[in-house]
Short mmCIF file of C-alpha atoms and ligand atoms in Angstrom, two decimals:
data_model
loop_
_atom_site.label_atom_id
_atom_site.label_comp_id
_atom_site.label_asym_id
_atom_site.label_seq_id
_atom_site.Cartn_x
_atom_site.Cartn_y
_atom_site.Cartn_z
CA MET A 410 -62.37 150.75 -37.67
CA ARG A 411 -58.94 152.22 -36.89
CA LEU A 412 -58.34 154.38 -33.81
CA GLN A 413 -57.33 157.24 -36.07
CA THR A 414 -60.64 157.18 -37.98
CA ALA A 415 -62.74 156.93 -34.83
CA ILE A 416 -60.88 159.86 -33.30
CA GLN A 417 -61.15 161.92 -36.47
CA ASN A 418 -64.94 161.40 -36.58
CA ALA A 419 -65.24 162.26 -32.90
CA TYR A 420 -63.17 165.39 -33.45
CA GLN A 421 -65.56 166.56 -36.18
CA LYS A 422 -68.61 165.90 -34.03
CA LEU A 423 -67.19 167.78 -31.02
CA LYS A 424 -65.99 170.64 -33.20
CA ASN A 425 -69.46 170.96 -34.75
CA ASN A 426 -70.83 171.22 -31.24
CA ASN A 427 -68.43 174.04 -30.34
CA ILE A 428 -66.24 172.03 -28.00
CA ILE A 429 -63.00 174.02 -28.01
CA SER A 430 -60.52 171.23 -27.24
CA ALA A 431 -62.21 168.81 -29.67
CA LEU A 432 -59.13 166.83 -30.71
CA LEU A 433 -57.56 166.54 -27.27
CA ASP A 434 -60.92 165.53 -25.79
CA SER A 435 -61.41 162.83 -28.45
CA GLU A 436 -57.96 161.42 -27.70
CA LEU A 437 -58.53 161.49 -23.95
CA LEU A 438 -61.87 159.71 -24.28
CA MET A 439 -60.34 157.07 -26.54
CA ALA A 440 -57.45 156.57 -24.11
CA ASN A 441 -60.00 156.02 -21.37
CA VAL A 442 -62.09 153.57 -23.40
CA ILE A 443 -59.19 151.33 -24.44
CA ASN A 444 -57.42 151.85 -21.11
CA LYS A 445 -54.16 153.12 -22.58
CA SER A 446 -52.28 156.40 -22.40
CA ARG A 447 -52.83 159.23 -24.86
CA GLU A 448 -49.24 158.70 -26.06
CA TYR A 449 -50.05 155.07 -26.89
CA ILE A 450 -52.93 156.21 -29.04
CA LEU A 451 -50.84 158.73 -30.95
CA LEU A 452 -48.20 156.07 -31.64
CA ASN A 453 -50.65 153.32 -32.56
CA SER A 454 -53.31 155.18 -34.49
CA ASN A 455 -53.46 152.35 -37.04
CA HIS A 456 -54.67 149.81 -34.51
CA LYS A 457 -58.20 148.55 -34.88
CA ILE A 458 -60.84 149.29 -32.26
CA SER A 459 -63.24 146.53 -31.19
CA LYS A 460 -66.96 146.94 -31.81
CA LYS A 461 -67.67 147.05 -28.08
CA ASP A 462 -65.04 149.74 -27.40
CA PHE A 463 -66.23 151.74 -30.38
CA ASN A 464 -69.82 151.77 -29.12
CA TYR A 465 -68.71 152.91 -25.71
CA PHE A 466 -66.48 155.58 -27.27
CA GLN A 467 -69.43 156.87 -29.31
CA LYS A 468 -71.52 157.11 -26.16
CA LEU A 469 -68.88 159.19 -24.37
CA VAL A 470 -68.34 161.44 -27.39
CA ASN A 471 -72.08 162.05 -27.50
CA GLN A 472 -72.15 163.09 -23.87
CA ARG A 473 -69.10 165.30 -24.35
CA SER A 474 -70.81 166.98 -27.30
CA LYS A 475 -73.54 168.04 -24.86
CA GLY A 476 -70.93 169.63 -22.60
CA LYS A 477 -70.36 166.97 -19.97
CA PRO A 478 -66.82 167.52 -18.66
CA ILE A 479 -64.11 164.97 -19.53
CA ALA A 480 -63.41 164.43 -15.81
CA TYR A 481 -66.99 163.23 -15.25
CA LEU A 482 -66.84 160.99 -18.32
CA THR A 483 -63.58 159.35 -17.27
CA ASN A 484 -64.21 159.67 -13.50
CA LYS A 485 -60.74 161.00 -12.88
CA LYS A 486 -58.82 164.23 -12.68
CA PHE A 487 -55.18 165.06 -12.00
CA PHE A 488 -54.53 167.57 -9.24
CA TRP A 489 -51.12 168.52 -7.84
CA LYS A 490 -49.26 165.19 -8.25
CA TYR A 491 -52.02 162.62 -8.13
CA GLU A 492 -55.04 161.33 -9.94
CA PHE A 493 -58.33 161.66 -8.03
CA LEU A 494 -61.58 159.82 -8.44
CA VAL A 495 -64.38 162.30 -9.21
CA ASP A 496 -68.05 162.07 -10.08
CA LYS A 497 -70.94 164.47 -10.57
CA ASN A 498 -71.30 164.96 -6.80
CA VAL A 499 -67.96 166.70 -6.35
CA LEU A 500 -66.43 169.77 -7.95
CA ILE A 501 -63.72 168.94 -10.49
CA PRO A 502 -60.34 169.91 -8.96
CA ARG A 503 -58.97 173.11 -10.56
CA PRO A 504 -55.29 173.88 -11.19
CA ASP A 505 -55.81 177.27 -9.50
CA THR A 506 -56.59 175.52 -6.23
CA GLU A 507 -53.06 174.09 -6.18
CA ILE A 508 -52.01 177.51 -4.83
CA ILE A 509 -53.38 176.40 -1.48
CA ILE A 510 -50.99 173.43 -1.42
CA GLU A 511 -48.03 175.62 -2.40
CA GLN A 512 -48.83 178.12 0.33
CA VAL A 513 -49.25 175.44 3.01
CA LEU A 514 -45.89 173.89 2.10
CA LYS A 515 -44.21 177.28 2.22
CA ILE A 516 -45.73 178.34 5.53
CA TYR A 517 -45.09 175.04 7.32
CA LYS A 518 -41.68 174.25 5.85
CA ASN A 519 -40.08 174.11 9.27
CA LYS A 520 -43.05 172.96 11.33
CA ASN A 521 -44.04 169.44 12.22
CA LYS A 522 -47.16 167.61 13.27
CA ILE A 523 -49.78 170.06 12.10
CA ASN A 524 -53.39 169.11 12.67
CA PHE A 525 -55.51 170.79 10.02
CA LEU A 526 -59.16 171.06 9.04
CA ASP A 527 -60.57 171.20 5.49
CA ILE A 528 -64.06 172.72 5.31
CA GLY A 529 -65.95 171.41 2.26
CA PHE A 530 -63.41 168.82 1.14
CA GLY A 531 -65.32 167.54 -1.96
CA SER A 532 -63.10 165.00 -3.74
CA GLY A 533 -60.49 165.50 -1.00
CA CYS A 534 -57.90 166.77 -3.48
CA ILE A 535 -56.61 169.54 -1.18
CA LEU A 536 -56.37 167.68 2.09
CA ILE A 537 -55.00 164.49 0.53
CA SER A 538 -52.36 166.37 -1.50
CA ILE A 539 -51.15 168.07 1.69
CA LEU A 540 -51.05 164.78 3.60
CA LYS A 541 -49.04 163.20 0.76
CA GLU A 542 -46.45 165.98 1.02
CA ARG A 543 -46.12 165.91 4.80
CA GLU A 544 -46.14 162.52 6.50
CA ASP A 545 -46.39 163.95 10.01
CA PHE A 546 -49.56 165.98 9.32
CA LYS A 547 -53.05 164.89 10.27
CA ALA A 548 -56.29 166.10 8.70
CA THR A 549 -59.93 166.42 9.60
CA GLY A 550 -62.48 167.11 6.92
CA VAL A 551 -66.08 168.25 7.06
CA ASP A 552 -68.47 168.37 4.12
CA ILE A 553 -72.22 168.82 3.89
CA SER A 554 -72.40 166.23 1.10
CA ASN A 555 -72.51 162.58 2.04
CA HIS A 556 -71.66 161.70 -1.58
CA ALA A 557 -68.48 163.78 -1.30
CA LEU A 558 -67.58 161.88 1.84
CA LYS A 559 -67.75 158.58 -0.04
CA ILE A 560 -65.58 159.86 -2.89
CA CYS A 561 -63.04 161.43 -0.54
CA LYS A 562 -62.81 158.21 1.49
CA ILE A 563 -61.98 156.21 -1.64
CA ASN A 564 -59.34 158.76 -2.68
CA ALA A 565 -57.79 158.75 0.81
CA TYR A 566 -57.67 154.96 0.72
CA LYS A 567 -56.25 154.73 -2.81
CA LEU A 568 -53.57 157.32 -2.08
CA GLY A 569 -52.59 155.68 1.19
CA VAL A 570 -53.49 158.41 3.70
CA LYS A 571 -56.67 157.04 5.22
CA ASN A 572 -55.07 156.49 8.64
CA ARG A 573 -54.30 160.18 8.96
CA VAL A 574 -57.69 161.59 8.04
CA LYS A 575 -61.01 161.85 9.84
CA LEU A 576 -64.02 162.75 7.74
CA PHE A 577 -67.38 164.08 8.86
CA ASN A 578 -70.62 164.61 7.00
CA SER A 579 -72.03 167.80 8.50
CA ASP A 580 -72.99 171.38 7.86
CA ILE A 581 -70.08 173.49 9.08
CA ASP A 582 -72.55 175.42 11.27
CA LYS A 583 -73.19 172.27 13.28
CA PHE A 584 -69.59 171.15 13.52
CA SER A 585 -67.58 171.94 16.65
CA LEU A 586 -64.99 169.20 17.04
CA GLY A 587 -61.38 170.02 17.84
CA LYS A 588 -58.98 172.96 17.63
CA TYR A 589 -56.74 173.29 14.62
CA ASP A 590 -53.34 174.77 13.75
CA LEU A 591 -54.53 175.38 10.22
CA ILE A 592 -57.89 175.59 8.47
CA ILE A 593 -58.26 175.49 4.70
CA SER A 594 -61.34 175.86 2.57
CA ASN A 595 -62.40 176.23 -1.03
CA PRO A 596 -66.03 177.05 -0.28
CA PRO A 597 -68.80 177.72 -2.82
CA TYR A 598 -68.31 181.36 -3.80
CA ILE A 599 -70.20 182.04 -7.03
CA LYS A 600 -72.81 184.79 -6.77
CA ASN A 601 -76.32 183.64 -7.77
CA LEU A 602 -76.56 186.33 -10.44
CA ASP A 603 -73.22 185.27 -11.93
CA PHE A 604 -74.39 181.73 -12.59
CA LYS A 605 -75.49 182.77 -16.06
CA TYR A 606 -71.90 183.70 -16.94
CA LEU A 607 -70.49 180.29 -16.06
CA LYS A 608 -69.56 177.94 -18.87
CA LYS A 609 -72.19 175.36 -19.85
CA ASP A 610 -69.79 172.56 -18.84
CA ILE A 611 -69.81 173.93 -15.29
CA ILE A 612 -73.36 175.12 -14.79
CA ASP A 613 -75.06 172.12 -16.41
CA PHE A 614 -72.91 169.45 -14.79
CA GLU A 615 -71.04 170.47 -11.63
CA PRO A 616 -72.78 170.35 -8.22
CA LYS A 617 -74.55 173.61 -7.33
CA LEU A 618 -73.86 172.79 -3.70
CA ALA A 619 -70.14 173.26 -4.37
CA LEU A 620 -70.54 176.50 -6.34
CA ASP A 621 -73.44 178.48 -4.92
CA GLY A 622 -72.27 181.33 -2.70
CA GLY A 623 -75.76 182.78 -2.26
CA LEU A 624 -77.03 186.19 -3.33
CA ASP A 625 -73.81 188.04 -2.55
CA GLY A 626 -71.41 185.17 -3.32
CA ILE A 627 -69.93 185.22 0.16
CA SER A 628 -72.61 183.66 2.34
CA GLU A 629 -70.66 180.40 2.63
CA ILE A 630 -67.33 182.21 3.09
CA ARG A 631 -68.98 184.17 5.91
CA LYS A 632 -70.00 180.91 7.61
CA VAL A 633 -66.55 179.42 7.13
CA ILE A 634 -64.79 182.46 8.63
CA LYS A 635 -67.13 182.69 11.60
CA LYS A 636 -66.83 179.00 12.41
CA SER A 637 -63.08 178.97 11.77
CA SER A 638 -62.58 181.69 14.34
CA GLU A 639 -63.97 179.23 16.92
CA LEU A 640 -62.22 176.09 15.62
CA ILE A 641 -58.75 177.58 15.17
CA LYS A 642 -55.96 177.83 17.74
CA ASN A 643 -54.70 181.28 18.57
CA GLY A 644 -51.89 182.00 16.09
CA GLY A 645 -53.35 179.43 13.67
CA ARG A 646 -53.73 180.12 9.96
CA LEU A 647 -56.82 180.22 7.79
CA ILE A 648 -56.31 179.75 4.04
CA LEU A 649 -59.31 180.46 1.83
CA GLU A 650 -59.92 180.28 -1.87
CA ILE A 651 -61.99 183.25 -3.07
CA ALA A 652 -63.33 184.66 -6.34
CA TYR A 653 -61.23 187.25 -8.20
CA ASN A 654 -63.41 190.13 -6.95
CA GLN A 655 -63.97 189.15 -3.31
CA LYS A 656 -60.67 190.23 -1.76
CA ASN A 657 -61.79 193.42 -0.04
CA GLU A 658 -65.02 192.05 1.35
CA VAL A 659 -63.34 188.91 2.64
CA LYS A 660 -60.49 190.92 4.19
CA ARG A 661 -63.07 192.99 6.08
CA LEU A 662 -64.84 189.86 7.30
CA LEU A 663 -61.58 188.30 8.44
CA LYS A 664 -60.51 191.38 10.40
CA ARG A 665 -63.91 191.59 12.07
CA ASN A 666 -63.46 187.98 13.23
CA GLY A 667 -60.01 188.50 14.76
CA PHE A 668 -57.79 187.54 11.83
CA TYR A 669 -54.69 189.35 10.60
CA ILE A 670 -54.22 189.30 6.79
CA ASN A 671 -50.86 187.84 5.80
CA LEU A 672 -51.12 187.58 2.05
CA VAL A 673 -53.42 187.49 -0.96
CA ALA A 674 -51.98 185.04 -3.52
CA LYS A 675 -52.73 185.24 -7.23
CA ASP A 676 -53.75 182.39 -9.50
CA LEU A 677 -52.31 181.34 -12.88
CA ALA A 678 -54.36 184.05 -14.63
CA ASN A 679 -53.04 186.67 -12.19
CA ASN A 680 -56.36 187.00 -10.34
CA ASP A 681 -56.59 187.24 -6.54
CA ARG A 682 -57.48 183.68 -5.60
CA CYS A 683 -56.28 182.74 -2.16
CA ILE A 684 -56.20 184.68 1.08
CA ILE A 685 -54.01 183.74 4.02
CA SER A 686 -54.68 185.05 7.49
CA THR A 687 -53.68 184.40 11.10
CA LYS A 688 -55.97 184.29 14.12
CA ILE A 689 -54.67 186.91 16.54
CA GLU A 690 -57.57 187.82 18.86
CA GLU A 691 -60.29 185.91 20.63
N1 LIG B 565 -63.34 178.04 -9.21
C1 LIG B 565 -64.63 177.54 -9.47
C2 LIG B 565 -65.12 178.05 -10.81
O1 LIG B 565 -64.38 178.63 -11.52
C3 LIG B 565 -65.57 177.87 -8.34
C4 LIG B 565 -65.27 177.07 -7.18
C5 LIG B 565 -66.02 177.49 -5.97
O2 LIG B 565 -67.12 178.05 -5.95
N2 LIG B 565 -65.39 177.20 -4.90
O3 LIG B 565 -66.21 177.83 -11.21
#
């Protein structure tokens, strides 16, 4: 069978199963199976696919038709400038989270040797992207998931930053090592009751541990802010990703814990997504 025919059949199957990006997804899965770029496939659609590759392709298309995200089927996802290893134990990096990297680079343009902490690092996409941008920075990461720790370690190794990162498997409540110039976190912040509004791709496949913000959506953010106020140096910054409707509550929490609000940054869809604050009182 030719690549073109296999992709066309996959496209129909995904479309029939209401997968919105049916054609793109079929091409991406094929690219993954034959280990070539998507461009290669578009230029060589007449090439024949081997029986073995075709069977594997069919298997992936089947899983995609049930909603499994492409990133979990290919075990990779681009974030900022790099490709990260991901699996079902870590949240898939989101483009909106790149705001955190942009803000860090802006704030620390003229500062050297920052020692920062990432609470709930998951795949490690945030902390590793920052380390790649700034060679004099060092990072510590803490995550409650031991699986995440394994994935993040591999990413840090593959992207050549493993000597500048220390990773710990712990609940943030039980972590009390060091004092940091900067703390960043993309904690779980989805309200329990809002789970039913999440897309099937997310709710059926991504780790609840990385999404579940408790009954009010901010129980993990609350923990992160409280703990950060102990782990941060005076004058240090805390950068948090939040849900579009959590700005006011999180601002209140930050102020109560001795933080001054610098900025609320918006995401690509113009929603409040990232809140930057400075520790000013003990
Ligand atoms: N941004 C994610 C979503 O849209 C949620 C990530 C999180 O809870 N930190 O589902």
